Coordinates of C-alpha atoms in Angstrom, one line a residue:
M288 CA 0.3 -0.2 0.0
G289 CA 1.0 3.0 -1.1
Q290 CA 2.0 5.2 2.2
S291 CA 2.1 8.4 0.4
D292 CA -1.2 7.6 -1.3
L293 CA -2.6 6.5 2.4
Q294 CA -1.0 9.6 4.2
S295 CA -2.1 12.0 1.4
L296 CA -5.8 11.3 1.5
I297 CA -5.7 10.8 5.4
D298 CA -4.5 14.4 5.3
M299 CA -7.4 15.5 3.0
G300 CA -9.3 14.6 6.1
F301 CA -11.0 10.8 4.9
P302 CA -10.8 8.4 7.4
E303 CA -8.2 6.0 8.1
I304 CA -10.6 3.0 7.2
R305 CA -12.2 4.5 4.1
V306 CA -9.1 5.2 2.4
K307 CA -7.6 1.9 3.3
K308 CA -10.6 0.5 1.7
A309 CA -10.7 2.5 -1.1
L310 CA -6.4 1.7 -1.6
K311 CA -6.9 -1.8 -2.0
A312 CA -10.2 -2.2 -4.1
T313 CA -8.7 -0.2 -6.8
K314 CA -4.7 -2.1 -6.4
N315 CA -3.6 0.9 -5.3
S316 CA -3.5 2.0 -8.3
G317 CA -3.1 6.4 -7.6
L318 CA -4.8 9.0 -5.2
Q319 CA -8.1 9.8 -8.2
P320 CA -9.3 6.0 -8.7
A321 CA -9.3 6.0 -4.6
M322 CA -11.2 9.1 -5.0
D323 CA -13.2 7.9 -6.9
W324 CA -14.4 4.8 -4.7
I325 CA -14.7 6.4 -1.8
L326 CA -17.2 8.7 -4.0
A327 CA -19.2 5.8 -5.3
H328 CA -19.4 3.8 -2.2
A329 CA -19.7 6.7 0.7
E330 CA -23.5 6.0 1.3
D331 CA -22.5 2.1 1.2
A332 CA -23.9 1.4 5.2
D333 CA -20.6 -1.0 5.8
I334 CA -18.5 2.2 5.0
D335 CA -16.6 3.0 8.0
V336 CA -16.9 -1.3 8.9
A337 CA -13.0 -2.1 10.0
M338 CA -12.2 -4.6 7.9
E339 CA -9.2 -7.7 8.2
D340 CA -6.6 -6.9 5.7
A341 CA -3.3 -7.4 6.4
P342 CA -2.9 -11.3 5.3
Q343 CA -4.4 -9.7 1.9
V344 CA -2.1 -6.5 1.9
E345 CA 1.2 -8.3 2.6
E346 CA -0.1 -11.1 0.4
E347 CA -0.5 -7.7 -2.8
S348 CA 2.7 -6.9 -1.6
H349 CA 4.7 -10.0 -1.3
E350 CA 3.2 -10.6 -4.5
A351 CA 4.1 -7.2 -6.9
A352 CA 7.5 -7.7 -5.7
E353 CA 8.4 -10.8 -7.1
S354 CA 6.7 -9.7 -10.2
G355 CA 8.6 -6.5 -10.5
E356 CA 6.3 -3.8 -10.2
V357 CA 6.8 -0.7 -8.4
K358 CA 4.8 2.0 -6.9
E359 CA 4.6 5.9 -8.1
G360 CA 7.4 8.1 -6.9
E361 CA 9.3 4.6 -6.8
Q362 CA 9.9 4.5 -11.3
T363 CA 13.5 4.5 -11.8
A364 CA 15.4 6.2 -15.3
E365 CA 14.7 2.7 -16.1
S366 CA 11.7 1.9 -14.7
L367 CA 8.2 1.1 -17.3
K368 CA 5.1 1.6 -17.1
C369 CA 2.1 -0.2 -18.6
N370 CA -0.2 2.3 -20.7
D371 CA -3.1 -0.2 -20.4
C372 CA -3.1 -0.3 -17.4
G373 CA -1.0 2.9 -16.1
K374 CA 0.7 0.3 -13.6
L375 CA 4.5 0.6 -13.2
F376 CA 7.5 -1.3 -13.6
R377 CA 11.4 -1.1 -12.4
D378 CA 13.0 -3.6 -15.6
A379 CA 12.4 -4.4 -19.2
N380 CA 12.0 -8.5 -17.8
A381 CA 8.9 -7.0 -14.2
A382 CA 7.3 -5.8 -17.9
E383 CA 7.8 -8.6 -20.1
F384 CA 6.0 -10.9 -17.3
H385 CA 3.4 -8.2 -17.1
A386 CA 2.3 -8.4 -20.5
I387 CA 2.8 -12.3 -20.7
K388 CA -0.1 -12.6 -17.8
T389 CA -2.4 -9.6 -19.2
Q390 CA -2.0 -9.2 -22.3
H391 CA -1.0 -6.3 -22.3
A392 CA 1.6 -3.9 -25.6
N393 CA 1.3 -0.6 -24.4
F394 CA 4.5 0.1 -22.7
S395 CA 6.4 3.6 -22.1
E396 CA 9.6 5.0 -20.9
S397 CA 9.1 6.5 -17.2
T398 CA 11.3 8.9 -15.5
E399 CA 9.7 11.4 -13.0
A400 CA 8.6 10.4 -9.9
I401 CA 5.0 11.7 -8.9
K402 CA 5.5 14.3 -6.4
P403 CA 3.5 14.5 -3.4
L404 CA 0.2 16.3 -3.2
N405 CA 0.7 20.2 -1.4
P406 CA -1.6 21.3 1.0
E407 CA -3.7 23.6 -1.6
E408 CA -3.3 20.7 -4.1
K409 CA -4.5 18.5 -1.2
A410 CA -7.7 21.0 -0.3
A411 CA -8.8 21.5 -3.8
K412 CA -9.0 17.5 -4.4
L413 CA -11.3 17.4 -1.5
A414 CA -13.0 20.2 -2.3
E415 CA -13.7 18.3 -5.5
L416 CA -14.4 15.5 -4.2
K417 CA -17.0 16.5 -1.8
E418 CA -18.6 18.5 -4.8
R419 CA -19.3 15.4 -7.4
L420 CA -20.8 13.9 -4.1
S421 CA -23.0 16.9 -3.1
K422 CA -23.9 16.7 -6.6
K423 CA -24.6 12.7 -6.2
R424 CA -26.6 12.6 -3.3
E425 CA -28.6 15.8 -4.8
L426 CA -29.0 13.3 -7.8
Q427 CA -30.7 10.5 -6.7
R428 CA -32.7 13.1 -3.3
L429 CA -34.0 14.0 -7.3
K430 CA -34.7 10.0 -8.1
E431 CA -36.4 9.7 -4.6
I432 CA -38.8 12.5 -5.0
E433 CA -40.3 11.4 -8.4
E434 CA -40.0 7.6 -7.1
E435 CA -42.6 9.1 -4.7
K436 CA -44.6 10.7 -6.9
E437 CA -45.1 8.0 -8.6
R438 CA -45.9 5.8 -5.8
E439 CA -48.4 8.1 -5.0
R440 CA -50.3 8.6 -8.3
I441 CA -50.2 4.7 -8.4
R442 CA -52.0 5.2 -4.9
R443 CA -53.8 7.1 -5.9
K444 CA -55.7 6.0 -9.0
S445 CA -56.2 2.5 -7.0
G446 CA -58.5 4.4 -5.2
Q447 CA -60.1 5.9 -7.8
D448 CA -60.7 2.5 -9.2
L449 CA -62.1 1.2 -5.8
T450 CA -64.3 4.1 -5.6
D451 CA -65.8 3.4 -9.3
I452 CA -66.6 -0.4 -8.4
K453 CA -68.6 0.2 -5.2
E454 CA -70.4 3.4 -7.6
K455 CA -70.7 0.5 -10.1
M456 CA -71.9 -2.0 -7.5
A457 CA -74.5 0.5 -4.9
Q458 CA -76.0 1.2 -8.4
K459 CA -76.1 -2.1 -9.8
E460 CA -78.6 -2.8 -6.6
M461 CA -80.4 -0.1 -6.2
Q462 CA -81.6 -0.7 -9.6
K463 CA -82.2 -4.0 -9.0
A464 CA -85.0 -3.4 -5.6
L465 CA -86.6 -0.5 -7.9
E466 CA -87.4 -3.5 -10.1
E467 CA -88.3 -5.5 -7.5
K468 CA -90.4 -2.4 -6.3
K469 CA -91.9 -2.4 -9.3
R470 CA -92.8 -5.9 -10.1
E471 CA -94.6 -6.1 -6.5
Q472 CA -96.6 -2.6 -7.2
K473 CA -98.3 -4.3 -10.5
A474 CA -98.8 -7.6 -8.9
E475 CA -101.1 -6.0 -6.0
K476 CA -102.4 -3.8 -8.9
D477 CA -103.1 -7.2 -11.1
A478 CA -104.9 -8.0 -7.7
K479 CA -107.1 -5.1 -6.8
A480 CA -108.4 -5.0 -10.2
R481 CA -109.4 -9.0 -9.9
I482 CA -111.4 -8.2 -7.2
R483 CA -112.7 -5.2 -8.4
A484 CA -113.3 -7.8 -11.6
Q485 CA -114.9 -10.4 -9.3
I486 CA -116.8 -7.6 -7.2
E487 CA -118.3 -5.9 -10.2
A488 CA -119.4 -10.3 -10.5
D489 CA -120.9 -11.0 -8.0
K490 CA -122.9 -7.9 -7.8
K491 CA -124.4 -8.5 -11.6
E492 CA -125.0 -12.6 -10.3
R493 CA -127.4 -11.5 -6.8
I494 CA -129.4 -9.1 -9.2
A495 CA -129.8 -11.9 -11.7
K496 CA -130.2 -14.1 -9.1
R497 CA -133.4 -11.0 -7.5
E498 CA -135.3 -11.3 -11.3
A499 CA -135.1 -14.8 -11.6
A500 CA -137.4 -14.8 -8.1
K501 CA -139.0 -12.4 -8.7
L502 CA -140.3 -14.1 -12.3
A503 CA -140.4 -17.2 -10.5
A504 CA -143.4 -15.7 -8.1
Q505 CA -144.7 -14.2 -11.1
G506 CA -145.2 -17.9 -12.6
Q507 CA -143.1 -17.2 -15.7
A508 CA -140.2 -19.2 -16.2
P509 CA -137.0 -17.5 -14.8
V510 CA -134.4 -16.7 -17.8
E511 CA -130.5 -18.1 -17.6
P512 CA -128.2 -15.9 -16.2
T513 CA -125.6 -15.5 -18.4
V514 CA -123.1 -13.9 -15.7
Q515 CA -119.2 -14.4 -15.6
T516 CA -118.5 -16.4 -12.5
T517 CA -114.6 -16.8 -13.5
A518 CA -112.6 -12.9 -13.1
P519 CA -110.5 -13.1 -16.7
T520 CA -107.0 -13.9 -14.9
E521 CA -108.6 -16.5 -13.2
Q522 CA -109.2 -18.6 -16.2
K523 CA -107.3 -21.4 -17.7
L524 CA -103.6 -19.6 -19.0
T525 CA -102.1 -20.4 -22.4
G526 CA -99.5 -19.4 -22.1
E527 CA -95.9 -21.3 -20.3
Y528 CA -94.4 -18.8 -17.1
A529 CA -92.3 -20.3 -14.3
E530 CA -93.1 -18.0 -11.9
T531 CA -96.4 -17.8 -10.2
R532 CA -96.1 -14.0 -7.1
I533 CA -99.2 -15.2 -4.3
Q534 CA -100.5 -12.6 -2.5
I535 CA -102.1 -14.3 0.8
R536 CA -103.9 -11.5 2.5
F537 CA -105.4 -12.6 6.2
P538 CA -108.4 -12.1 7.9
N539 CA -107.5 -8.8 9.8
G540 CA -106.3 -7.8 6.1
S541 CA -102.5 -8.2 6.7
A542 CA -101.1 -9.6 3.7
L543 CA -98.3 -11.8 2.9
H544 CA -96.3 -11.5 -0.6
N545 CA -94.0 -14.6 -2.0
T546 CA -92.6 -15.7 -5.2
F547 CA -93.0 -19.2 -6.4
K548 CA -91.5 -21.5 -9.2
T549 CA -95.2 -23.3 -11.1
E550 CA -93.0 -26.8 -10.0
D551 CA -93.8 -25.9 -6.5
T552 CA -96.6 -28.0 -4.9
L553 CA -99.0 -26.5 -2.7
D554 CA -97.6 -28.4 0.1
D555 CA -95.6 -25.9 -0.5
V556 CA -97.2 -22.4 -0.4
Y557 CA -98.9 -24.0 2.7
S558 CA -95.2 -24.9 4.7
Y559 CA -94.4 -21.2 3.4
V560 CA -97.7 -19.6 5.6
E561 CA -96.8 -21.9 9.0
S562 CA -93.4 -20.7 8.8
T563 CA -93.9 -17.5 9.1
G564 CA -95.4 -17.9 11.7
Q565 CA -98.7 -15.9 11.6
A566 CA -101.5 -18.6 10.9
E567 CA -103.6 -20.5 13.2
P568 CA -103.2 -24.0 12.6
G569 CA -105.9 -26.1 10.8
F570 CA -106.0 -22.6 8.3
K571 CA -107.1 -23.5 4.5
L572 CA -106.2 -21.5 1.1
M573 CA -108.6 -20.5 -0.8
T574 CA -108.9 -18.5 -4.2
A575 CA -110.0 -15.6 -3.9
F576 CA -112.8 -15.4 -7.4
P577 CA -114.2 -17.5 -7.7
R578 CA -114.6 -18.7 -4.2
R579 CA -112.8 -22.2 -4.3
V580 CA -111.0 -24.3 -1.7
L581 CA -107.5 -25.4 -2.0
G582 CA -107.5 -28.0 0.3
R583 CA -104.5 -30.4 2.0
E584 CA -105.9 -33.0 -0.5
D585 CA -104.7 -30.9 -3.5
G586 CA -101.7 -30.1 -1.5
S587 CA -99.0 -33.1 -3.6
K588 CA -100.6 -31.0 -7.2
S589 CA -98.2 -28.1 -8.9
L590 CA -99.2 -24.3 -9.1
K591 CA -99.4 -25.0 -12.7
D592 CA -101.5 -27.8 -12.1
L593 CA -103.4 -25.3 -9.7
Q594 CA -104.0 -23.0 -13.1
L595 CA -103.2 -20.8 -10.6
S596 CA -101.5 -16.9 -12.6
P597 CA -98.4 -15.9 -12.6
S598 CA -100.2 -13.2 -9.6
A599 CA -102.7 -15.0 -8.5
A600 CA -104.3 -13.8 -4.9
L601 CA -105.4 -16.5 -2.4
V602 CA -107.7 -15.5 1.0
L603 CA -106.6 -17.8 4.2
S604 CA -109.3 -19.0 6.2
P605 CA -109.5 -20.0 9.6

């Protein structure tokens, strides 16, 4: 290890551990390579951790001595310099050995020893190194700022995507609820229409019966009434449908609504009503108009077989 380079770097203000590491890493190739190494590794976590390099340094020095290699300031008038790597050799034999070993072929004669740096030169070198280190740290800081901006952009983009997904899900749920509400309103409207139609049919039937009674009292033959006894929506259905929405009204005026498959049986409807706990044991179900009892004996029949419309109204009887 060149003592003048070691001391010069220490005099410039660098810690001895860093200097030794730099000189070892650059194989004692001079002040500038050592300073460049210190700059490149200034931010290393272990830059100031001591290393056990004594045996290796001795080995390198021994190998250099055997090969005829000399250090800066040790060259003589007969010394040669390898222009390919910058190493100095005390004679032609040593240079030839180096050429065989490395395949380097450019050599020149060197007679001038490298003088030690004076205090002004040392200060200038140190100032240059500090400036380069400062620039490197500034570039690293700017790089970290840009990386942080990119991370923030990605985070905001992910947050916006998640918000959009939640909004779309909420809109779908709202649309689904509106469609369900419309179906319920239509089913209720259809049920009221059937009730009004049946009330009108019952009214016409009562009038016809009174007229028939009057004619019978007068000894005239009664006219066969032509009263529609079945609400249009309760007549036999010819269309195909997969579901039946049933409204079940209780004697107290309350009602249940539920949708069944057309292949579900009457027993399924009875079981549903029982599961609500709102009906008394032994209850019966019947169509509203015309009045038709759907007893337990028909429990195995499907709603389609019972000719219940897609929107059917049933009455619960105790």
